[in-house]
Each structure stands twice: as structure tokens, then as C-alpha cells.
Short mmCIF file of C-alpha atoms in Angstrom, two decimals:
data_model
loop_
_atom_site.label_atom_id
_atom_site.label_comp_id
_atom_site.label_asym_id
_atom_site.label_seq_id
_atom_site.Cartn_x
_atom_site.Cartn_y
_atom_site.Cartn_z
CA UNK A 625 118.50 170.28 166.67
CA UNK A 626 119.96 169.48 170.14
CA UNK A 627 121.38 166.06 171.01
CA UNK A 628 119.73 163.94 173.72
CA UNK A 629 121.60 163.89 177.14
CA UNK A 630 120.58 160.16 177.61
CA UNK A 631 123.30 157.68 176.70
CA UNK A 632 123.03 156.58 173.05
CA UNK A 633 121.36 153.19 172.77
CA UNK A 634 122.30 150.11 170.70
CA UNK A 635 120.29 147.72 168.73
CA UNK A 636 121.24 144.83 166.59
CA UNK A 637 119.65 143.05 163.55
CA UNK A 638 118.27 139.68 164.57
CA UNK A 639 119.57 137.11 161.94
CA UNK A 640 116.10 135.30 161.80
CA UNK A 641 116.53 134.94 158.05
CA UNK A 642 119.35 133.03 156.44
CA UNK A 643 122.21 134.59 154.52
CA UNK A 644 123.71 137.10 156.93
CA UNK A 645 123.64 140.83 156.63
CA UNK A 646 125.89 141.27 153.58
CA UNK A 647 125.16 140.02 150.11
CA UNK A 648 128.58 138.51 149.64
CA UNK A 649 130.17 135.06 149.46
CA UNK A 650 132.58 135.90 152.29
CA UNK A 651 132.29 133.67 155.56
CA UNK A 652 129.77 135.07 157.83
CA UNK A 653 129.87 133.19 161.19
CA UNK A 654 126.31 133.78 161.85
CA UNK A 655 123.18 131.58 161.74
CA UNK A 656 119.46 131.87 161.43
CA UNK A 657 118.69 129.05 163.88
CA UNK A 658 116.84 129.63 167.20
CA UNK A 659 119.79 128.09 169.05
CA UNK A 660 122.29 130.41 167.63
CA UNK A 661 119.93 133.36 168.16
CA UNK A 662 119.45 132.61 171.90
CA UNK A 663 123.23 132.75 172.43
CA UNK A 664 123.44 135.98 170.40
CA UNK A 665 120.48 137.58 172.32
CA UNK A 666 122.06 136.81 175.64
CA UNK A 667 125.50 137.99 174.46
CA UNK A 668 124.02 141.26 173.13
CA UNK A 669 122.10 141.76 176.51
CA UNK A 670 125.33 141.11 178.44
CA UNK A 671 127.28 143.53 176.33
CA UNK A 672 125.21 146.64 176.51
CA UNK A 673 122.56 146.29 173.73
CA UNK A 674 119.18 147.46 174.75
CA UNK A 675 117.31 146.41 171.57
CA UNK A 676 117.14 143.70 168.94
CA UNK A 677 115.25 144.04 165.65
CA UNK A 678 113.52 141.05 163.95
CA UNK A 679 113.33 140.99 160.18
CA UNK A 680 110.11 140.54 158.12
CA UNK A 681 110.33 138.50 155.04
CA UNK A 682 107.71 136.25 153.36
CA UNK A 683 109.73 135.19 150.40
CA UNK A 684 113.33 134.25 149.58
CA UNK A 685 115.74 136.79 148.13
CA UNK A 686 119.34 138.05 148.37
CA UNK A 687 120.45 135.07 150.21
CA UNK A 688 117.36 134.96 152.66
CA UNK A 689 116.37 131.52 151.56
CA UNK A 690 114.92 130.62 154.96
CA UNK A 691 112.93 133.07 157.22
CA UNK A 692 111.37 132.73 160.76
CA UNK A 693 108.31 134.73 161.32
CA UNK A 694 109.12 137.90 163.15
CA UNK A 695 106.48 138.19 166.03
CA UNK A 696 106.65 134.56 167.21
CA UNK A 697 110.47 134.67 166.87
CA UNK A 698 110.70 137.90 168.84
CA UNK A 699 108.56 136.37 171.64
CA UNK A 700 110.86 133.32 171.62
CA UNK A 701 113.92 135.53 172.26
CA UNK A 702 112.21 137.53 175.03
CA UNK A 703 111.57 134.19 176.71
CA UNK A 704 115.34 133.60 177.06
CA UNK A 705 116.49 136.98 178.02
CA UNK A 706 115.91 139.30 180.93
CA UNK A 707 116.42 143.05 179.86
CA UNK A 708 116.53 143.17 176.11
CA UNK A 709 113.67 144.70 174.29
CA UNK A 710 112.84 143.00 170.95
CA UNK A 711 111.32 145.02 168.12
CA UNK A 712 109.05 142.78 165.98
CA UNK A 713 108.69 143.86 162.37
CA UNK A 714 105.07 143.90 161.24
CA UNK A 715 103.75 144.67 157.80
CA UNK A 716 100.26 146.18 157.46
CA UNK A 717 98.37 144.06 154.97
CA UNK A 718 99.03 140.49 156.30
CA UNK A 719 98.45 141.88 159.89
CA UNK A 720 95.21 143.77 160.73
CA UNK A 721 95.48 146.34 163.62
CA UNK A 722 93.28 144.52 165.99
CA UNK A 723 95.20 141.17 165.65
CA UNK A 724 98.52 143.08 165.95
CA UNK A 725 97.34 145.09 169.00
CA UNK A 726 96.04 141.98 170.93
CA UNK A 727 99.07 139.78 169.82
CA UNK A 728 101.57 142.38 171.06
CA UNK A 729 99.70 143.30 174.17
CA UNK A 730 99.82 139.68 175.21
CA UNK A 731 103.47 139.39 174.57
CA UNK A 732 103.94 142.72 176.52
CA UNK A 733 102.07 141.26 179.45
CA UNK A 734 104.03 137.95 179.37
CA UNK A 735 107.52 139.62 179.11
CA UNK A 736 107.11 142.49 181.56
CA UNK A 737 106.91 145.18 178.90
CA UNK A 738 109.77 144.17 176.62
CA UNK A 739 108.17 144.01 173.20
CA UNK A 740 108.13 146.83 170.56
CA UNK A 741 107.13 147.01 167.07
CA UNK A 742 108.60 148.13 163.75
CA UNK A 743 105.91 148.91 161.01
CA UNK A 744 107.26 148.14 157.70
CA UNK A 745 105.20 149.75 154.86
CA UNK A 746 106.80 147.37 152.31
CA UNK A 747 108.86 148.23 149.22
CA UNK A 748 109.19 144.93 147.29
CA UNK A 749 106.17 144.31 144.95
CA UNK A 750 107.15 140.79 144.19
CA UNK A 751 106.73 139.76 147.75
CA UNK A 752 103.25 141.28 147.95
CA UNK A 753 102.29 139.54 144.72
CA UNK A 754 103.60 136.14 145.87
CA UNK A 755 101.47 136.19 149.08
CA UNK A 756 98.28 137.58 147.45
CA UNK A 757 98.33 141.02 149.16
CA UNK A 758 97.21 144.10 147.19
CA UNK A 759 100.03 146.62 146.44
CA UNK A 760 98.90 150.12 147.09
CA UNK A 761 100.91 152.84 145.30
CA UNK A 762 103.89 154.38 147.34
CA UNK A 763 102.36 157.10 149.31
CA UNK A 764 99.17 155.07 149.95
CA UNK A 765 101.34 152.33 151.67
CA UNK A 766 102.51 155.01 154.07
CA UNK A 767 99.06 156.34 154.50
CA UNK A 768 97.99 152.88 155.40
CA UNK A 769 100.78 152.61 157.81
CA UNK A 770 99.82 155.75 159.51
CA UNK A 771 96.39 154.45 159.97
CA UNK A 772 97.62 151.26 161.29
CA UNK A 773 99.80 153.04 163.97
CA UNK A 774 96.97 155.27 164.92
CA UNK A 775 94.73 152.31 165.23
CA UNK A 776 97.21 150.38 167.47
CA UNK A 777 97.77 153.39 169.66
CA UNK A 778 94.01 154.08 170.10
CA UNK A 779 93.29 150.40 170.92
CA UNK A 780 96.20 150.26 173.37
CA UNK A 781 95.23 153.53 175.27
CA UNK A 782 91.45 153.88 175.03
CA UNK A 783 88.26 151.91 175.90
CA UNK A 784 85.50 151.96 173.35
CA UNK A 785 87.95 153.09 170.73
CA UNK A 786 86.36 154.20 167.34
CA UNK A 787 88.28 155.06 164.15
CA UNK A 788 87.01 155.83 160.66
CA UNK A 789 89.76 155.76 158.11
CA UNK A 790 90.27 154.74 154.55
CA UNK A 791 91.87 151.42 155.44
CA UNK A 792 90.65 150.65 158.99
CA UNK A 793 87.49 151.23 160.80
CA UNK A 794 86.52 150.62 164.44
CA UNK A 795 83.31 151.09 166.44
CA UNK A 796 83.60 151.09 170.20
CA UNK A 797 86.40 148.42 170.49
CA UNK A 798 87.88 147.75 173.87
CA UNK A 799 91.06 145.67 174.39
CA UNK A 800 91.74 144.04 177.71
CA UNK A 801 94.32 143.49 179.07
CA UNK A 802 96.12 146.59 177.60
CA UNK A 803 99.97 146.50 177.34
CA UNK A 804 101.87 147.06 180.55
CA UNK A 805 104.15 149.70 178.85
CA UNK A 806 102.93 153.31 179.31
CA UNK A 807 101.69 155.08 177.45
CA UNK A 808 101.86 152.15 174.94
CA UNK A 809 104.18 149.88 173.21
CA UNK A 810 107.04 151.71 171.34
CA UNK A 811 106.40 152.13 167.65
CA UNK A 812 109.42 152.22 165.26
CA UNK A 813 109.26 152.80 161.54
CA UNK A 814 111.73 153.23 158.76
CA UNK A 815 111.93 154.66 155.16
CA UNK A 816 113.78 157.60 153.52
CA UNK A 817 111.00 158.97 151.12
CA UNK A 818 109.18 162.20 151.90
CA UNK A 819 106.00 160.18 152.85
CA UNK A 820 107.99 158.06 155.26
CA UNK A 821 109.64 161.12 156.99
CA UNK A 822 106.35 163.01 157.17
CA UNK A 823 104.56 159.84 158.66
CA UNK A 824 107.28 159.61 161.36
CA UNK A 825 106.95 163.25 162.27
CA UNK A 826 103.29 162.70 162.95
CA UNK A 827 102.91 159.37 164.64
CA UNK A 828 105.92 157.16 165.30
CA UNK A 829 107.93 157.07 168.45
CA UNK A 830 111.21 156.05 166.62
CA UNK A 831 112.37 156.56 163.03
CA UNK A 832 114.91 154.32 161.45
CA UNK A 833 117.11 155.71 158.54
CA UNK A 834 119.53 153.89 156.35
CA UNK A 835 123.20 154.33 156.90
CA UNK A 836 124.60 157.77 155.87
CA UNK A 837 127.40 160.28 156.66
CA UNK A 838 126.98 162.57 159.85
CA UNK A 839 126.16 165.49 157.61
CA UNK A 840 123.43 163.77 155.69
CA UNK A 841 122.07 162.28 159.00
CA UNK A 842 121.95 165.72 160.57
CA UNK A 843 119.87 167.09 157.58
CA UNK A 844 117.35 164.26 158.09
CA UNK A 845 117.21 164.66 161.86
CA UNK A 846 116.65 168.45 161.43
CA UNK A 847 113.91 167.85 158.76
CA UNK A 848 111.94 165.22 160.84
CA UNK A 849 112.26 166.99 164.21
CA UNK A 850 111.30 170.30 162.84
CA UNK A 851 108.04 168.82 161.37
CA UNK A 852 107.46 166.73 164.49
CA UNK A 853 107.69 169.84 166.71
CA UNK A 854 105.13 171.55 164.38
CA UNK A 855 102.80 168.53 164.93
CA UNK A 856 103.31 168.64 168.69
CA UNK A 857 105.00 165.19 168.39
CA UNK A 858 108.43 163.88 169.40
CA UNK A 859 110.33 161.24 167.52
CA UNK A 860 113.68 159.57 168.24
CA UNK A 861 116.20 158.63 165.61
CA UNK A 862 117.89 155.30 164.88
CA UNK A 863 120.60 154.96 162.25
CA UNK A 864 121.61 151.79 160.54
CA UNK A 865 125.39 150.90 160.58
CA UNK A 866 127.35 147.71 159.68
CA UNK A 867 130.16 147.79 162.29
CA UNK A 868 133.63 146.40 161.62
CA UNK A 869 135.62 146.96 164.65
CA UNK A 870 139.24 145.61 164.71
CA UNK A 871 142.43 146.44 166.59
CA UNK A 872 143.83 148.30 163.65
CA UNK A 873 142.23 150.42 160.85
CA UNK A 874 144.15 148.44 158.26
CA UNK A 875 142.52 145.18 159.56
CA UNK A 876 139.02 146.67 159.48
CA UNK A 877 139.40 148.20 156.06
CA UNK A 878 140.67 144.83 154.78
CA UNK A 879 137.56 143.14 156.05
CA UNK A 880 135.43 145.66 154.30
CA UNK A 881 137.29 145.24 151.02
CA UNK A 882 137.00 141.36 151.21
CA UNK A 883 133.14 141.62 151.81
CA UNK A 884 132.99 143.82 148.55
CA UNK A 885 135.43 141.79 146.54
CA UNK A 886 133.44 138.60 147.28
CA UNK A 887 129.97 140.38 146.69
CA UNK A 888 127.30 138.10 145.21
CA UNK A 889 127.14 140.43 142.03
CA UNK A 890 124.00 138.91 140.59
CA UNK A 891 122.05 139.20 143.95
CA UNK A 892 123.30 142.78 144.48
CA UNK A 893 122.26 143.85 140.98
CA UNK A 894 118.90 142.11 141.34
CA UNK A 895 118.46 144.00 144.65
CA UNK A 896 119.49 147.29 143.17
CA UNK A 897 117.06 146.81 140.25
CA UNK A 898 114.13 146.08 142.72
CA UNK A 899 115.09 149.11 144.88
CA UNK A 900 115.14 151.57 141.91
CA UNK A 901 111.74 150.33 140.98
CA UNK A 902 110.51 150.98 144.55
CA UNK A 903 112.20 154.43 144.70
CA UNK A 904 110.87 155.48 141.32
CA UNK A 905 107.38 154.84 142.69
CA UNK A 906 107.59 157.69 145.30
CA UNK A 907 106.40 161.02 143.94
CA UNK A 908 109.85 162.63 144.34
CA UNK A 909 111.46 159.64 142.66
CA UNK A 910 113.66 158.86 145.52
CA UNK A 911 113.44 155.87 147.83
CA UNK A 912 115.70 154.44 150.53
CA UNK A 913 118.45 153.58 147.98
CA UNK A 914 118.33 156.35 145.51
CA UNK A 915 121.99 157.44 145.94
CA UNK A 916 123.37 153.84 146.81
CA UNK A 917 126.35 152.63 144.90
CA UNK A 918 127.02 148.89 144.17
CA UNK A 919 129.31 148.78 147.17
CA UNK A 920 126.61 150.41 149.40
CA UNK A 921 124.07 147.72 148.23
CA UNK A 922 126.32 144.85 149.43
CA UNK A 923 124.96 145.80 152.80
CA UNK A 924 121.43 146.16 152.03
CA UNK A 925 120.54 149.05 154.38
CA UNK A 926 123.62 151.22 153.43
CA UNK A 927 125.30 150.09 156.60
CA UNK A 928 128.89 150.80 155.23
CA UNK A 929 127.96 154.46 154.72
CA UNK A 930 127.67 155.30 158.42
CA UNK A 931 131.42 154.36 158.49
CA UNK A 932 131.64 152.70 161.73
CA UNK A 933 134.54 150.82 160.41
CA UNK A 934 138.06 150.96 162.19
CA UNK A 935 139.64 150.87 165.65
CA UNK A 936 137.38 151.03 168.73
CA UNK A 937 138.54 154.66 169.31
CA UNK A 938 137.55 155.53 165.77
CA UNK A 939 134.24 153.97 166.00
CA UNK A 940 133.38 155.35 169.39
CA UNK A 941 134.27 159.00 168.23
CA UNK A 942 131.98 158.54 165.17
CA UNK A 943 129.16 157.18 167.33
CA UNK A 944 129.44 160.27 169.56
CA UNK A 945 129.50 162.55 166.48
CA UNK A 946 126.31 160.98 165.30
CA UNK A 947 124.76 161.44 168.80
CA UNK A 948 125.91 165.09 168.49
CA UNK A 949 123.59 165.64 165.55
CA UNK A 950 120.46 164.04 167.32
CA UNK A 951 121.01 160.34 166.80
CA UNK A 952 119.42 158.34 169.73
CA UNK A 953 120.18 154.74 168.58
CA UNK A 954 122.58 152.79 166.40
CA UNK A 955 120.99 149.78 164.73
CA UNK A 956 124.01 147.53 164.28
CA UNK A 957 124.96 144.67 161.84
CA UNK A 958 128.02 142.54 162.08
CA UNK A 959 129.78 139.93 160.00
CA UNK A 960 130.40 137.45 162.72
CA UNK A 961 127.63 138.30 165.17
CA UNK A 962 128.42 136.74 168.57
CA UNK A 963 132.07 137.30 168.71
CA UNK A 964 131.83 140.79 167.21
CA UNK A 965 128.96 141.81 169.69
CA UNK A 966 131.21 140.69 172.49
CA UNK A 967 134.19 142.64 171.03
CA UNK A 968 131.96 145.69 170.67
CA UNK A 969 130.66 145.50 174.30
CA UNK A 970 134.25 145.13 175.67
CA UNK A 971 136.25 147.52 173.43
CA UNK A 972 133.93 150.09 171.88
CA UNK A 973 131.05 150.71 174.17
CA UNK A 974 133.26 151.74 177.27
CA UNK A 975 134.89 154.22 175.12
CA UNK A 976 131.54 155.61 173.87
CA UNK A 977 130.43 156.15 177.49
CA UNK A 978 133.69 157.85 178.23
CA UNK A 979 133.39 160.24 175.45
CA UNK A 980 129.82 161.01 176.39
CA UNK A 981 130.71 161.74 179.85
CA UNK A 982 133.47 164.14 178.58
CA UNK A 983 130.96 165.91 176.35
CA UNK A 984 128.54 166.36 179.29
CA UNK A 985 131.25 167.78 181.59
CA UNK A 986 132.28 170.19 178.71
CA UNK A 987 128.79 171.12 178.05
CA UNK A 988 128.09 171.89 181.79
CA UNK A 989 131.19 174.04 182.09
CA UNK A 990 130.61 176.03 178.89
#
């Protein structure tokens, strides 16, 4: 599948839950407070990040003892930034499409079109049980999410919208005002199962995949884009990566080793057990973390696997290699968020843009 000619985009995980992005006792100079997050959002915006992704949690787990609600927190960050687009995570079940559609349309209107949505189908049964939500079986969770997305897009783009699905039904519903973004607010979605990828190929604007090697990402991109083309649909690809950029490769690898050496073993194993239960529930017996090792699970979206760990030059080359196989966005996590976002913007991003320009010149002359 051909790569995009547009510059690759960058997003960061918003630390709106406590505990940082690695399940480790290593120091993480990051904070879940609003004050810290304002500074981080402004630093990210100033250093070339186009998107921020808020997390959705209702219960504590794996260090996330405290959690700010995703949609209201996203709006609060938008109020303190000027260009950044914030992707609010939403879980079908607690949210109904009409509420989400209206809530997001209002935020879009108030922020001049800077809200997006990440539809999370849900993988952790314990959380659903705790908040009194039904737990449909694996593929039905994705079927519900697909209806949720179709409902949102219908409400956002049509008057007198009607929909007759298994999970949601509408009869001549009209939302006003509609979002400012055209044709509608961007819809992101994650997951690695067959059901997740097939859903993306039908309805989502963006598909997030867990971290992985360039070769494995290339297979996923080809799979999703081939199916999307058959569905007369287009989907962009975002890849999760935990970035450790240091002046030397030895420094970067030493940081990685320290994170793993100080891993919270009990929490990592508990997370691993829960993910295996979730993966086993998919018809093919594979979920997001089917092939993840203990070390991979220390960063709970396989961020180490993407291997953006090393010098600015090494990382820039690997980012451009990902772009070459069809990746449109890097979803980034960091150990010490503000300082590392600034380091990335100053030392890595200029190299990425240089390499992109070189590739474009080479492609034109070929």
C-alpha cells in the first residue's frame, strides 16, 4: 500500500489518569493533574504535535488509581490551547450515541473544530461489571461500536436521521447545531482482532494499532486498506510507540532496561492475565496482546515493540520507515512527558521532516 505524501502526524497520550504510561516503579516525571496537563498540552502544541488522546478508565488498575473523565478533560485542554486537536475516548455503553453526538458537537462549536473521538469497544470485563454495564461477547462489542459510529455520523451529517440497528434505533432525529468539522468530527478506533480491523475498514476514519515492528505493521496496513478499498472506504493508520530519545543509543537503552528492571511485576502479571482473558474471547483467540511478552506489557500498548528508542537520528529514520509502509500518525508515550516532548520537538521532529523531504525529492526524480 502506498504511503501518504502528507507529513506524518504526531499525537501524545494525555496523562489524565495517574501512574504514568509504564507499569514500573521507575521515576516518571509526569502528573495526572490539570495544571500539569495544561503545561504539557501547550508544550506539545509548540513542539509539532497535532493531536492528544485522552484515556478512558472508570476503575483503578495497573497504577491508574485516579482518573479524570475523558470528554470533560479533553474540553478543558482545548480551552487552554489554540491548534491542538484532542481525541476524547468514549465507551459505548455508558455513552449513548445521541448524548455523545450532542456533547461533541457542542465542544466542536466551542473550540472551532478541534475535538475528535476514540471509540473504545472495551476489553476489561471487571470494569464493566464494576459500573453495572452489560458485557456483550467479543465480536458483539465491535458490532455495537460500529452501530455507535454509524449513528454518530448519521446524526452529525443528516437531518431527520433514522437508524434501525440491534443496539440503537433512531426515528427522524435532527441535531442542531451540527459540528463545524466537515464532513463530521473525526472518528478514531483501536484494537487488533479480526473484528476490530474489519470494523475500521468499514466505518472509522482512523485505526490505532498497538506497537509493533515495521514488518508486522505493514501486514496490518495492507490488510485494513485492502478491505477498506473493497468497501469504498478510506482509513488512516496510527501506531502506538513509547519514545525514548537520548543523545546516545546507550543512554536510551539503559533507560529502557531500567524501566523493565523496576517493573511492577504483580501489576504487569495481573494486566497480562486480564488481556489473555480478553484475547481468548475473540473468535480467532487473539486480541491486542496475543504475542506480548512480560517486557512488552510493561508499556501497556506494546509501545516498546515499535522501537523508537535511541538517538534522534535513529528514531527519525524508524519513523520515516513506518510512514513508508503506510503509517499516518505516531501515538507517542514518554517517561518524563514535558521535557521529553520538548526534546522530541527540538531534536527528532526536524530530522523527520528533513528525511520526508529527501524521500519526496527521490520519489519525484525516480
